[in-house]
Coordinates of C-alpha atoms in Angstrom, one line a residue:
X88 CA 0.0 0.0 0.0
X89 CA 3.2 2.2 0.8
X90 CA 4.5 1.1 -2.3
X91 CA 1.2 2.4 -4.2
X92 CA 0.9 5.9 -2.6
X93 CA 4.3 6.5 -3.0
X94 CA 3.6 5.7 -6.6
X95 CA 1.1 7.8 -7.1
X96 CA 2.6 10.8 -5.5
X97 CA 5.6 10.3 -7.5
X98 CA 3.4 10.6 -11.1
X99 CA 1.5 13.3 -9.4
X100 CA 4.9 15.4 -9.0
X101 CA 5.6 14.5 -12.8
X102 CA 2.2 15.6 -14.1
X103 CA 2.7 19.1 -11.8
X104 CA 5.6 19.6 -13.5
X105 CA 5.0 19.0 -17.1
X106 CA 1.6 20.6 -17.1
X107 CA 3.7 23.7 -15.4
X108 CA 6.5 23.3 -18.1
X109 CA 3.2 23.1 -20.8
X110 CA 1.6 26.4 -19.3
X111 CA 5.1 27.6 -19.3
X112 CA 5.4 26.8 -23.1
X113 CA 1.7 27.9 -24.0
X114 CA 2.5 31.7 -22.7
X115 CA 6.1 32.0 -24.6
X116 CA 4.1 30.7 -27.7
X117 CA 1.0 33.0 -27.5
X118 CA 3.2 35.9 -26.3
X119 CA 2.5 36.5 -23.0
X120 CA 5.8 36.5 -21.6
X121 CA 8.3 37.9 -23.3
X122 CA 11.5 37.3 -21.0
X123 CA 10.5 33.4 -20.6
X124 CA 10.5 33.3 -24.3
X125 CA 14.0 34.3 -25.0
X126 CA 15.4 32.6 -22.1
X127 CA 13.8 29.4 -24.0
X128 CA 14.9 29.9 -27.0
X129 CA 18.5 30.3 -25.6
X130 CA 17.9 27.1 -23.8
X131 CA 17.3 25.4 -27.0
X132 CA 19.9 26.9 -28.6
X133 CA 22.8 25.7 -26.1
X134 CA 20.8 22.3 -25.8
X135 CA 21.3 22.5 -29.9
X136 CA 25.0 22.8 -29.4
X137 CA 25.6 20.9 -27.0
X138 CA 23.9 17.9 -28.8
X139 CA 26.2 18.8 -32.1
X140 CA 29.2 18.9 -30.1
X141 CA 28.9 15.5 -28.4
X142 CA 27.6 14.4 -31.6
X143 CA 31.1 15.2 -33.4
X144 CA 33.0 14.3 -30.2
X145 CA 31.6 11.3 -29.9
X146 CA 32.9 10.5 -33.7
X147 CA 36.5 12.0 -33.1
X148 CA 36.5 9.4 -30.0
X149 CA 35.4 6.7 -32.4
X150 CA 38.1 7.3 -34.8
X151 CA 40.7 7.9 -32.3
X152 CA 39.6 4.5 -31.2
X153 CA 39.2 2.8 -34.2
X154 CA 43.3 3.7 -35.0
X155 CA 44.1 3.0 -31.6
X156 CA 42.8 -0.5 -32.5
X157 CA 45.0 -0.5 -35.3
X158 CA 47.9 0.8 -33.8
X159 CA 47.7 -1.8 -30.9
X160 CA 48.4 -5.0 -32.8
X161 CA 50.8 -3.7 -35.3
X162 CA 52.9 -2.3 -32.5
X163 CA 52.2 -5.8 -30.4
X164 CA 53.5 -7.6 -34.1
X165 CA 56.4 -5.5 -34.7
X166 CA 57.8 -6.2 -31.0
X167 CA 57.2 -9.6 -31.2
X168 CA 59.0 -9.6 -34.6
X169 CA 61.9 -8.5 -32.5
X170 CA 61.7 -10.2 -29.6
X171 CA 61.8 -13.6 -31.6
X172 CA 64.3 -12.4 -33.9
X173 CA 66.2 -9.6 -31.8
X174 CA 69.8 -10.1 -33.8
X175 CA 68.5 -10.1 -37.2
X176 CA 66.6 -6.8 -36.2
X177 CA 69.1 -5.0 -34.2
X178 CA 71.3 -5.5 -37.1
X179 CA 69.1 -4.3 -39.7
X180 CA 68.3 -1.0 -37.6
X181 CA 71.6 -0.5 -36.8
X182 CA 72.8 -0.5 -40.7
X183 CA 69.9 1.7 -41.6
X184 CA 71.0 4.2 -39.0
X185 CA 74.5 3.7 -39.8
X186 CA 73.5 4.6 -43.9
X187 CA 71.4 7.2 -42.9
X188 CA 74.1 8.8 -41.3
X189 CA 76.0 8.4 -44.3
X190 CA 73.4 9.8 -46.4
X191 CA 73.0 12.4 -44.2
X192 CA 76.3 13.7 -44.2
X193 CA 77.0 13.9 -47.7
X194 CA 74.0 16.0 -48.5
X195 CA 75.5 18.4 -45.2
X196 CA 78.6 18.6 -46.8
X197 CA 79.0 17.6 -50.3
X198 CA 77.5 19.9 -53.4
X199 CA 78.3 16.9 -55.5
X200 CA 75.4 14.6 -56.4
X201 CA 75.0 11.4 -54.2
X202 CA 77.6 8.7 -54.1
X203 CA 75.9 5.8 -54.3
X204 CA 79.1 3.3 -54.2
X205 CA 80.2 5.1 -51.1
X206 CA 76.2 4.7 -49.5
X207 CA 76.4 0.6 -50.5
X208 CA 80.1 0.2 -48.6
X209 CA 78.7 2.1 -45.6
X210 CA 75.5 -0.5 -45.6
X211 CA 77.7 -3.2 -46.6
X212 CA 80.0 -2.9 -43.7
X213 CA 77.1 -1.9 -41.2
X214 CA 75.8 -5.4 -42.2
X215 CA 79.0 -7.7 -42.0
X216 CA 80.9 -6.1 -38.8
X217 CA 79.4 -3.2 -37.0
X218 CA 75.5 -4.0 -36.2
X219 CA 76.8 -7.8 -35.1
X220 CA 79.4 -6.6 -33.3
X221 CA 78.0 -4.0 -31.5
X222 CA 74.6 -6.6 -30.6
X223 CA 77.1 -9.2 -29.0
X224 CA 79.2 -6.6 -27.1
X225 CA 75.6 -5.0 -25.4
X226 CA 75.2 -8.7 -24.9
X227 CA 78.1 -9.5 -23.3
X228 CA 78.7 -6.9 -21.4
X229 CA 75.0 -7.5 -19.6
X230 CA 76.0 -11.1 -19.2
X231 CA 79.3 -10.5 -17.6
X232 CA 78.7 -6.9 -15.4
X233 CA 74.7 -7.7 -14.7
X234 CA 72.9 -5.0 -13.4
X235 CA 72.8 -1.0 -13.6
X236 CA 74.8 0.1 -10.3
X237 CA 77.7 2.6 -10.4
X238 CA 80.3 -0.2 -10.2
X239 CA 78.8 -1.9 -13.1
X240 CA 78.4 0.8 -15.1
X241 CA 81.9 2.1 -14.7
X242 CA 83.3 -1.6 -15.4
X243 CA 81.4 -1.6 -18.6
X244 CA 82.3 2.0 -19.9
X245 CA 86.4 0.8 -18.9
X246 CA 85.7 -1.7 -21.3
X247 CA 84.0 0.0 -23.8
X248 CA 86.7 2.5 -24.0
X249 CA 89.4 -0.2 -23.8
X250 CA 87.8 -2.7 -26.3
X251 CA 84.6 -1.9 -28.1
X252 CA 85.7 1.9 -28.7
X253 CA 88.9 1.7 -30.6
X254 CA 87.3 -1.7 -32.4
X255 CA 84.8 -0.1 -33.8
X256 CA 86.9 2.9 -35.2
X257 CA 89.7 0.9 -36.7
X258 CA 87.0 -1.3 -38.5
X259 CA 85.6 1.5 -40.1
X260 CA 88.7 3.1 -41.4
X261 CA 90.1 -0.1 -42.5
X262 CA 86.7 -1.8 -43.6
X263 CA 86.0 1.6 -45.8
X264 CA 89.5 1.6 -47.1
X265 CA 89.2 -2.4 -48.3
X266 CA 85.9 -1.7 -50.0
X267 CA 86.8 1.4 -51.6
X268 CA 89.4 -0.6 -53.2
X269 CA 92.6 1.7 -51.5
X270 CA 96.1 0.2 -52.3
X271 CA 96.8 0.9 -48.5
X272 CA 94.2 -0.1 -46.4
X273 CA 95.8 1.4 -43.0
X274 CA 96.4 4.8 -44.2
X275 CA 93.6 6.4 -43.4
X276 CA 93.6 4.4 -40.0
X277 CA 97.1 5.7 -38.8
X278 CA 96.3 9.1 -40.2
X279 CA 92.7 10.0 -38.2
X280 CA 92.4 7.0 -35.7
X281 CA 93.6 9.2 -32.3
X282 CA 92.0 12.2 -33.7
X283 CA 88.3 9.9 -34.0
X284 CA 89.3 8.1 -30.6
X285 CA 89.8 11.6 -28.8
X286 CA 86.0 12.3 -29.8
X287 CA 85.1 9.2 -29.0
X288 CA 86.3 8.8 -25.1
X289 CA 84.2 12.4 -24.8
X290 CA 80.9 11.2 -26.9
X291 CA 80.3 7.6 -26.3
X292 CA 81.2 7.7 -22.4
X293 CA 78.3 9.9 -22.2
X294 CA 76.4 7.8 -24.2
X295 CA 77.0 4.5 -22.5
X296 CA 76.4 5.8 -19.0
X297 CA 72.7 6.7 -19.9
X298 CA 72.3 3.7 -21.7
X299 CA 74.1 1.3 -18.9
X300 CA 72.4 3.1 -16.3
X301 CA 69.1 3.9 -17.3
X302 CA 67.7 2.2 -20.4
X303 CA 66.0 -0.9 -20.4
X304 CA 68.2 -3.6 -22.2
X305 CA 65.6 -4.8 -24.8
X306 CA 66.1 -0.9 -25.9
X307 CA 69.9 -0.5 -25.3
X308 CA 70.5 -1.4 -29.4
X309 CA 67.9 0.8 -30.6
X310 CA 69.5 3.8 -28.0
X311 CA 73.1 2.9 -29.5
X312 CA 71.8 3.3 -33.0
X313 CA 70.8 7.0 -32.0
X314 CA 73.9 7.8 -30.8
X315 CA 75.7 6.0 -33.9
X316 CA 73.9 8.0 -36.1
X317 CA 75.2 11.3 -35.4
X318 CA 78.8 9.6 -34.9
X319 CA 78.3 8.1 -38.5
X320 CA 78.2 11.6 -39.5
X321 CA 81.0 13.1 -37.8
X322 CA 83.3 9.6 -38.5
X323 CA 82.2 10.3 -42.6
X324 CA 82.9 13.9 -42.0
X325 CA 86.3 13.2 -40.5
X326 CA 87.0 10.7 -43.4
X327 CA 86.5 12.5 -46.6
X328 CA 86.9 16.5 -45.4
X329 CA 89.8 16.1 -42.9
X330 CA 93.2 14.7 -45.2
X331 CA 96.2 15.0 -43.3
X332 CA 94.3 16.2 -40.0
X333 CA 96.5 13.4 -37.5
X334 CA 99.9 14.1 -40.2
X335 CA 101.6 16.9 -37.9
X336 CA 103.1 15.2 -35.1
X337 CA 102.7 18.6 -33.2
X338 CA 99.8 18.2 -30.6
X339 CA 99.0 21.7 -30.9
X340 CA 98.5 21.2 -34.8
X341 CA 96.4 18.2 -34.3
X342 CA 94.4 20.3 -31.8
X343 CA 93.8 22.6 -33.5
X344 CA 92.7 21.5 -36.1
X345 CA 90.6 19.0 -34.7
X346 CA 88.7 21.9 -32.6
X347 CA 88.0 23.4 -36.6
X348 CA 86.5 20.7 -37.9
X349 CA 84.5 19.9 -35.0
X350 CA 83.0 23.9 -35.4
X351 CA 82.8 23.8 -39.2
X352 CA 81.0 19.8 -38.6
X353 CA 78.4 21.7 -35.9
X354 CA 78.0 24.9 -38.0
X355 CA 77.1 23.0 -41.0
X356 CA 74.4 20.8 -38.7
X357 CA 72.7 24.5 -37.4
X358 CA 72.4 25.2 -40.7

């Protein structure tokens, strides 16, 4: 019986009201209030834009959705791709980075059209020595100093400057110098390799202690690759702009001319 009445009073509260919002209606239309007709109409109106705007919101969240959708399993396939074949993709990102540097660089420096030959050797060694090399070293170095502490990291940056450092330089010099067919495949080695390897201790310790330290290793490759690709540019700088930079035995010299190419390599990068 509660139940009923409380029914009842219930629809008798709605009826009040519409039949008030009716009268309420019936005078704005006939005329009768003036005021209560333009504060309807601006009712509608905002109730009108409010409707469109929820209307076209509600499709932007639909698209935004619907590529989100997308997005989420080709990102989910392309890490998977990697984390079942993470050497064959490291490798393959790292020689794209390393020829983009390449690329980069010529089109910085050079008003000649694109050398092509030069491009392929750059890819060609990326492929053979440098993206394998530097995937086992990360590797290795995670499975013999485990961990990100300050000890660890500064074991693996001795060794990186020790090992991987002046490895990686002296391949590229001599790797370039086989493909491009030189006659002496050490000269441009023992004329630029403690100029590159002065850069180097500077550039790559910085590098490696935010990598060592703070990136996760599934990403450490991908991080490295970054890094390489500016160094590609300065190492292809260095190689085809500098002859006869580490001839001079003075230190001074060397210097010197080092610090030149280092501001004509930046000022040609603000450009």
């Amino acid at each position: 019986m509660r139940g009923t009445c409380g029914v009842c009073v219930w629809t008798v509260t709605i009826n009040k009201g519409t039949s008030e919002a009716s009268s309420s209606m019936r005078d704005v239309a006939v005329g009768r209030s003036a005021p209560a007709r333009g504060l309807v109409q601006q009712e509608l109106a905002s109730s009108l834009s409010l409707s469109t705007l929820l209307r076209a919101a509600g499709v932007g969240l639909q698209e935004e959705a619907a590529s989100w959708r997308w997005r989420g399993p080709m990102w989910k396939l392309v890490v998977s791709k990697i984390r079942r074949f993470p050497w064959i993709s490291n490798v393959a990102m790292y020689a794209t980075v390393f020829t983009a540097g390449d690329v980069v660089q010529q089109n910085l420096f050079k008003k000649e059209p694109l050398d092509l030959k030069r491009t392929r050797n750059v890819t060609t060694l990326a492929l053979t020595f440098h993206g394998n090399f530097v995937y086992l070293w990360l590797k290795a170095m995670e499975n013999v100093f485990p961990g990100a502490s300050m000890g660890t990291v500064l074991r693996k940056l001795v060794c990186d400057q020790l090992i991987a450092t002046p490895t990686g330089i002296s391949a590229y010099y001599i790797g370039m110098s086989i493909l491009d067919g030189k006659q002496d495949i050490f000269a441009d080695w023992k004329e630029k390799f403690w100029s590159t390897e002065k850069v180097a201790m500077v550039y790559w310790s910085i590098a490696q202690i935010i990598n060592y330290s703070l990136v996760p290793v599934f990403f450490r490759m991908a991080y490295f690759g970054c890094w390489g690709f500016v160094w590609m540019i300065f190492m292809s700088h260095l190689r085809h702009h500098d002859d006869g930079l580490a001839a001079s035995k003075s230190p001074t010299t060397v210097k010197l001319r080092l610090q030149n190419e280092l501001k004509k390599f930046l000022d040609n990068i603000s450009k």
